[in-house]
PDB file of C-alpha atoms in Angstrom:
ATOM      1  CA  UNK O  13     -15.030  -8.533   1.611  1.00 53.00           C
ATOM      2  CA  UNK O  14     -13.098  -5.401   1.472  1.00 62.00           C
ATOM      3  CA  UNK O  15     -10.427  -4.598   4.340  1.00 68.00           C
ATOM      4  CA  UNK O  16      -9.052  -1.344   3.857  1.00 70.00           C
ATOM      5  CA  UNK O  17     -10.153   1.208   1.785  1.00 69.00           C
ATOM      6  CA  UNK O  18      -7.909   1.883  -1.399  1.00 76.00           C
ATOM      7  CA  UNK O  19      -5.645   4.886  -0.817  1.00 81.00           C
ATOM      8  CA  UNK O  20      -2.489   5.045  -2.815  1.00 83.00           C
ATOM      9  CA  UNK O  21       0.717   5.720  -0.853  1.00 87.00           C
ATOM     10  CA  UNK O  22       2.971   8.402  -1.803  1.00 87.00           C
ATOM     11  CA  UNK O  23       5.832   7.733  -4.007  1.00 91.00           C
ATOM     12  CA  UNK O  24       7.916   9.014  -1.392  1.00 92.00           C
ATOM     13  CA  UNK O  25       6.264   7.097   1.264  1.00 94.00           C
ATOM     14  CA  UNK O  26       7.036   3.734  -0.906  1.00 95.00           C
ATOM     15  CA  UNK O  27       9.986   4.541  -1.490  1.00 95.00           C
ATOM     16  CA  UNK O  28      11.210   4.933   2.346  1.00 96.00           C
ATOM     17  CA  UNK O  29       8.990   1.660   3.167  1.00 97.00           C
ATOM     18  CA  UNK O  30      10.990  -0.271   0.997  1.00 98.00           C
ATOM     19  CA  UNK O  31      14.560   1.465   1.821  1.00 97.00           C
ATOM     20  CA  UNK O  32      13.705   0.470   5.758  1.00 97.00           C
ATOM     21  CA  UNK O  33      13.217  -2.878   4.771  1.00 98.00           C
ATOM     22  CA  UNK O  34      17.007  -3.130   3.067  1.00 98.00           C
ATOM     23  CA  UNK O  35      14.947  -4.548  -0.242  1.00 98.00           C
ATOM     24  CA  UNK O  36      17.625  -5.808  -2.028  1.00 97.00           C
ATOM     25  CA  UNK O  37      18.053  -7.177  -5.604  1.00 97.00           C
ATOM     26  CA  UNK O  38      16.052 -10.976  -6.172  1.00 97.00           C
ATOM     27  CA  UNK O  39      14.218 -10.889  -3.001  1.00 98.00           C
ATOM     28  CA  UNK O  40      10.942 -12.037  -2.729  1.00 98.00           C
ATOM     29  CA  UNK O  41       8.052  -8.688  -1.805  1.00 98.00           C
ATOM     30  CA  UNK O  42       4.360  -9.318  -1.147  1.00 98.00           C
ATOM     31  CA  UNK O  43       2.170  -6.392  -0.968  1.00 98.00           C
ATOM     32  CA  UNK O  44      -0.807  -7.009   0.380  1.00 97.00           C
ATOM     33  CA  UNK O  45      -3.751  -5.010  -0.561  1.00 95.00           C
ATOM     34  CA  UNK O  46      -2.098  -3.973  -3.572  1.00 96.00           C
ATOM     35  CA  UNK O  47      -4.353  -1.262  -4.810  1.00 94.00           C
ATOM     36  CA  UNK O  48      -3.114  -0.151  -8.302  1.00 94.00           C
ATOM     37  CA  UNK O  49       0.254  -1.526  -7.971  1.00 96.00           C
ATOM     38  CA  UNK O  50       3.216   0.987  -7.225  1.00 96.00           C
ATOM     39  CA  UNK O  51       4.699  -0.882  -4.586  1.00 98.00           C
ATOM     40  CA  UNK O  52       5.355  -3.898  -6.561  1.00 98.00           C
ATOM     41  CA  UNK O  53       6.274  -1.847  -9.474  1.00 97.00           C
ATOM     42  CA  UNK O  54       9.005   0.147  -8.094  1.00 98.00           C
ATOM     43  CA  UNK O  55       9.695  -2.978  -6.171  1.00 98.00           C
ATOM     44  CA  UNK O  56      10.333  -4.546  -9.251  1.00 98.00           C
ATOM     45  CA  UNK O  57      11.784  -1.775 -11.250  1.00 97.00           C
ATOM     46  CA  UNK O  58      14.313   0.009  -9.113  1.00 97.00           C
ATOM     47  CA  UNK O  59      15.234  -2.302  -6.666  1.00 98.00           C
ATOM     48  CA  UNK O  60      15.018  -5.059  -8.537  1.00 97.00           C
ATOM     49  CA  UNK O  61      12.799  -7.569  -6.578  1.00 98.00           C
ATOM     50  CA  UNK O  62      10.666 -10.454  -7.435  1.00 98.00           C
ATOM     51  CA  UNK O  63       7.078  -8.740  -6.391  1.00 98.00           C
ATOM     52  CA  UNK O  64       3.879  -9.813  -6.248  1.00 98.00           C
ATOM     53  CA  UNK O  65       0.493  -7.524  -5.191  1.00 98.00           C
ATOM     54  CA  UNK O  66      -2.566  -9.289  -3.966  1.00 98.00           C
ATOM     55  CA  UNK O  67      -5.917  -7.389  -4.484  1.00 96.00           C
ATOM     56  CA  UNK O  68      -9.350  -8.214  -3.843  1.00 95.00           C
ATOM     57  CA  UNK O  69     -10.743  -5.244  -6.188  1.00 95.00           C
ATOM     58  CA  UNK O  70     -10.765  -6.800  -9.853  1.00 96.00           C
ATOM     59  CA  UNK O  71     -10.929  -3.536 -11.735  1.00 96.00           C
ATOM     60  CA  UNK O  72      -7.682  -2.275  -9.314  1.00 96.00           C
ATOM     61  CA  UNK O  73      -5.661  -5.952 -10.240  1.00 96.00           C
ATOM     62  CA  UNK O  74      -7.109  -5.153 -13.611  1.00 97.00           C
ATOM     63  CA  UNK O  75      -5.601  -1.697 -14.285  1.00 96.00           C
ATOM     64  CA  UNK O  76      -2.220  -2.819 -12.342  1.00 97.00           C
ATOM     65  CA  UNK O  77      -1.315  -5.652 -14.664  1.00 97.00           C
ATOM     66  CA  UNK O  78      -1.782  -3.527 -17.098  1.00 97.00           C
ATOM     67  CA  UNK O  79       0.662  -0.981 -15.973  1.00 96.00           C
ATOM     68  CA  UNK O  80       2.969  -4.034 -15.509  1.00 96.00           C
ATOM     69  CA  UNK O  81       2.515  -5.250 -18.726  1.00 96.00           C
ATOM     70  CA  UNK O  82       3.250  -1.230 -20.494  1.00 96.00           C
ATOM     71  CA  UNK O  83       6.250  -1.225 -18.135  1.00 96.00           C
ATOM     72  CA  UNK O  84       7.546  -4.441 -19.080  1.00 96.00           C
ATOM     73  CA  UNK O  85       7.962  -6.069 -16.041  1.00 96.00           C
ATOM     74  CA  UNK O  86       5.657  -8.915 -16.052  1.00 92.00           C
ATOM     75  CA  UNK O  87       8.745 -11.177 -15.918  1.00 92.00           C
ATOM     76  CA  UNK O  88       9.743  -9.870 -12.242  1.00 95.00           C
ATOM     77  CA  UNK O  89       6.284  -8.471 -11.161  1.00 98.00           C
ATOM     78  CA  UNK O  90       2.859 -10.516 -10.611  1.00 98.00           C
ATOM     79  CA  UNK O  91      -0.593  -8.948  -9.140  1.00 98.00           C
ATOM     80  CA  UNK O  92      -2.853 -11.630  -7.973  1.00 97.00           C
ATOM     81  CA  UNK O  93      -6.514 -11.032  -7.940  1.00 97.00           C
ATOM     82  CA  UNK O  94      -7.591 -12.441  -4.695  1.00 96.00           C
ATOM     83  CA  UNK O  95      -8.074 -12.318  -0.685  1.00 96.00           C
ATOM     84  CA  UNK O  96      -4.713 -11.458   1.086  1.00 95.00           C
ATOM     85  CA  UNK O  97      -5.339 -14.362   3.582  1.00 96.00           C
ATOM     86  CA  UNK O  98      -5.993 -16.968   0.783  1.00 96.00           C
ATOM     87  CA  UNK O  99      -2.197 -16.308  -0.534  1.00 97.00           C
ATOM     88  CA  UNK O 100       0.530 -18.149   0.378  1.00 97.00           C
ATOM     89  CA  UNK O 101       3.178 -15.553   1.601  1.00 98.00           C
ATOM     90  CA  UNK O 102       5.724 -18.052   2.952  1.00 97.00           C
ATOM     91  CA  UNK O 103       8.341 -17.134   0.143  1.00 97.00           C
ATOM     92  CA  UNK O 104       8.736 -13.540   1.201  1.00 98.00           C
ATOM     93  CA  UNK O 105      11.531 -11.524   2.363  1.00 98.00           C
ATOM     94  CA  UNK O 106       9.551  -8.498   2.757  1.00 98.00           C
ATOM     95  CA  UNK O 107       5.607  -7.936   3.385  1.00 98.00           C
ATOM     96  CA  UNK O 108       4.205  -4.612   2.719  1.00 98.00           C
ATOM     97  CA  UNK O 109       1.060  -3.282   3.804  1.00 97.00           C
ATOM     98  CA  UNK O 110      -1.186  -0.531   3.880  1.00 95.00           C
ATOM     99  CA  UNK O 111      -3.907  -0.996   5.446  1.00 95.00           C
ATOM    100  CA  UNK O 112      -6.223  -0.666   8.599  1.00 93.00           C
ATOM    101  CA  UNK O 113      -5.511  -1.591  12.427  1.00 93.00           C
ATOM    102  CA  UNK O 114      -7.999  -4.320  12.253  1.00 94.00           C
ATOM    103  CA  UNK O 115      -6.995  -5.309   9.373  1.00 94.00           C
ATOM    104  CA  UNK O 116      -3.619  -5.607  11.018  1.00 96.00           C
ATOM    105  CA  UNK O 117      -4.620  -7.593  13.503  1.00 95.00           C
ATOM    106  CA  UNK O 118      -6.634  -9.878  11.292  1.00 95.00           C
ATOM    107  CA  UNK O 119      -3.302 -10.692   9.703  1.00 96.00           C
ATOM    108  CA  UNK O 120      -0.938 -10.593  12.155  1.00 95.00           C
ATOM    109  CA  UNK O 121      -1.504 -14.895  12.718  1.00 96.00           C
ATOM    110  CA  UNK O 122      -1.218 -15.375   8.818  1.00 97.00           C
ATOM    111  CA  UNK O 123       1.771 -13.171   9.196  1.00 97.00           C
ATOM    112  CA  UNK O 124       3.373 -14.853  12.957  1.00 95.00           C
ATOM    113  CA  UNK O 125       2.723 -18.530  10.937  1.00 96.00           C
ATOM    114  CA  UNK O 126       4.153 -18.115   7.141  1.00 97.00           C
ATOM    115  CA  UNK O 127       7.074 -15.778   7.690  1.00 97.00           C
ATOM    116  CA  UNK O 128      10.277 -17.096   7.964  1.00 95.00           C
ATOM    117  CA  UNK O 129      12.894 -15.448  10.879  1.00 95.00           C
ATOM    118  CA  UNK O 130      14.429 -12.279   9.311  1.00 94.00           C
ATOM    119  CA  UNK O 131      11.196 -11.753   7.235  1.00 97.00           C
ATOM    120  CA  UNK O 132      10.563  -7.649   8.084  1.00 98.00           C
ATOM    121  CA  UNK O 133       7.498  -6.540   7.941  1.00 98.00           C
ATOM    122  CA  UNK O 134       6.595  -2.739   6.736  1.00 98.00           C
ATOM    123  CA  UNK O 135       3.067  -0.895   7.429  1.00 97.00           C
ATOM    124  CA  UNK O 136       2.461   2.282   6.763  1.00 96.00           C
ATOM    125  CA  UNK O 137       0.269   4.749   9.007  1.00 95.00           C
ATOM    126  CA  UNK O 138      -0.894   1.706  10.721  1.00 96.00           C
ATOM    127  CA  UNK O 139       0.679  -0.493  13.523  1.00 96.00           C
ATOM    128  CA  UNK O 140       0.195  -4.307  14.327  1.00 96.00           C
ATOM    129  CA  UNK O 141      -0.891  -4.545  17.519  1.00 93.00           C
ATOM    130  CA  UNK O 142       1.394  -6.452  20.066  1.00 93.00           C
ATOM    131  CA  UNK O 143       4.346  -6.222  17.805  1.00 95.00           C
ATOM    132  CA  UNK O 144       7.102  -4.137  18.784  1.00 95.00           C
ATOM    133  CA  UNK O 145       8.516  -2.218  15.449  1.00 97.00           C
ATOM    134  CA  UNK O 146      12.214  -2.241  15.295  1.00 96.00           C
ATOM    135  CA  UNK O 147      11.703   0.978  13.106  1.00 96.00           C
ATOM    136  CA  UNK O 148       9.287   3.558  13.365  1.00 97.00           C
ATOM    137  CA  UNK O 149       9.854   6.830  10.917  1.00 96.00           C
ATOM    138  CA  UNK O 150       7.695   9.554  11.067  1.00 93.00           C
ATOM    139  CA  UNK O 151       7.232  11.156   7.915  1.00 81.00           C
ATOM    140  CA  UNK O 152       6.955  14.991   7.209  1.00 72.00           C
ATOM    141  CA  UNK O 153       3.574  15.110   6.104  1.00 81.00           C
ATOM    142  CA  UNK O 154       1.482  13.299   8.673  1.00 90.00           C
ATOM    143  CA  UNK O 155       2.822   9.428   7.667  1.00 94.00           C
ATOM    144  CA  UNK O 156       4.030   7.046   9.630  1.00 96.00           C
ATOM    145  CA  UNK O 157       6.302   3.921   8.616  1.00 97.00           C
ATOM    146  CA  UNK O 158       6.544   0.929  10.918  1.00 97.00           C
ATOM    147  CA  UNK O 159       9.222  -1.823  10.168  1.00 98.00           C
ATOM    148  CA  UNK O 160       8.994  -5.056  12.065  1.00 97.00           C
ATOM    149  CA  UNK O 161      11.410  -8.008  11.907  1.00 96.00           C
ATOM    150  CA  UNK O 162      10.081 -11.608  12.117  1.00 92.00           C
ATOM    151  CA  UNK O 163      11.795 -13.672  14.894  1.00 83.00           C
ATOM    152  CA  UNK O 164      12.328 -10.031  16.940  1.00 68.00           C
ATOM    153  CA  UNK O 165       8.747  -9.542  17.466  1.00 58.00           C
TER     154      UNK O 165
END
C-alpha cells in the first residue's frame, strides 16, 4: 500500500532540506519514503549522519542499497525495505519526508508519539496539517520546504 508516488527531489532541494534542519555530523536521519535513496546518501556522505531510508517499493530499496554499497557507505547508511509506519523512528534527530498531504496526516501521530523534543521535522512541497512550521522556504522553481521542530509544534 503505496502512499506517495515516487518523485525524486532535486539535489538542490535535499540539500536545503537538510541545511534547515542544522544536520550535523553522527546524528540520527530517517527518510521516510525513501525512493532511490539520495537523501540518506548525501545524508550520509557530506554531512556525515547516521541515515536510514524506509521504502515500501522493493525494486527502489533494491537499486538504493546498491548505490550505497558502490558508494561505500553501508557502514553509516541503511535502506529498510518496509512500511514507514511499521519503523521505529524514535532514534531520530531529523525526519525527512516527501510525500503527500494525506500522507502527512497519516503520520503526523507516529510522528507527535516517537519523536523526542528538538526532533525537526522537514517536508518538502507538502505541509502537516495542524503543525505550525518554524521554517518555511520557498524555493525558486516552484518547491516548497517546511521545517518543523518537535516540542514547538
Amino acid at each position: 500500500m503505496s502512499v506517495a508516488p515516487y518523485v525524486s527531489s532535486p539535489e538542490e532541494v535535499v540539500r536545503k532540506m537538510l541545511d534547515m534542519a542544522q544536520l550535523r555530523r553522527g546524528e540520527v536521519l530517517y527518510d521516510l519514503g525513501c525512493g532511490d535513496g539520495r537523501i540518506v546518501m548525501i545524508a550520509a556522505r557530506d554531512y556525515m549522519a547516521r541515515a536510514t531510508g524506509v521504502e515500501l517499493r522493493e525494486d527502489l530499496s533494491a537499486a538504493a542499497r546498491e548505490q550505497l554499497k558502490r558508494l561505500d557507505l553501508e557502514g553509516r547508511a541503511q535502506i529498510i525495505q518496509g512500511n514507514l509506519f511499521e519503523v521505529d523512528i524514535s532514534k531520530a534527530d531529523v525526519v525527512t519526508l516527501y510525500l503527500t498531504s494525506s500522507a502527512n496526516e497519516r503520520l503526523k501521530p507516529k510522528l507527535a508519539e516517537e519523536l523526542r523534543p528538538n526532533s525537526r521535522v522537514v517536508s518538502h512541497d507538502f505541509s502537516i496539517t495542524g503543525w505550525k512550521p518554524s521554517e518555511v522556504s520557498e524555493e525558486p522553481r516552484g518547491h516548497t520546504i517546511y521545517l518543523y521542530r518537535v516540542g514547538s509544534l
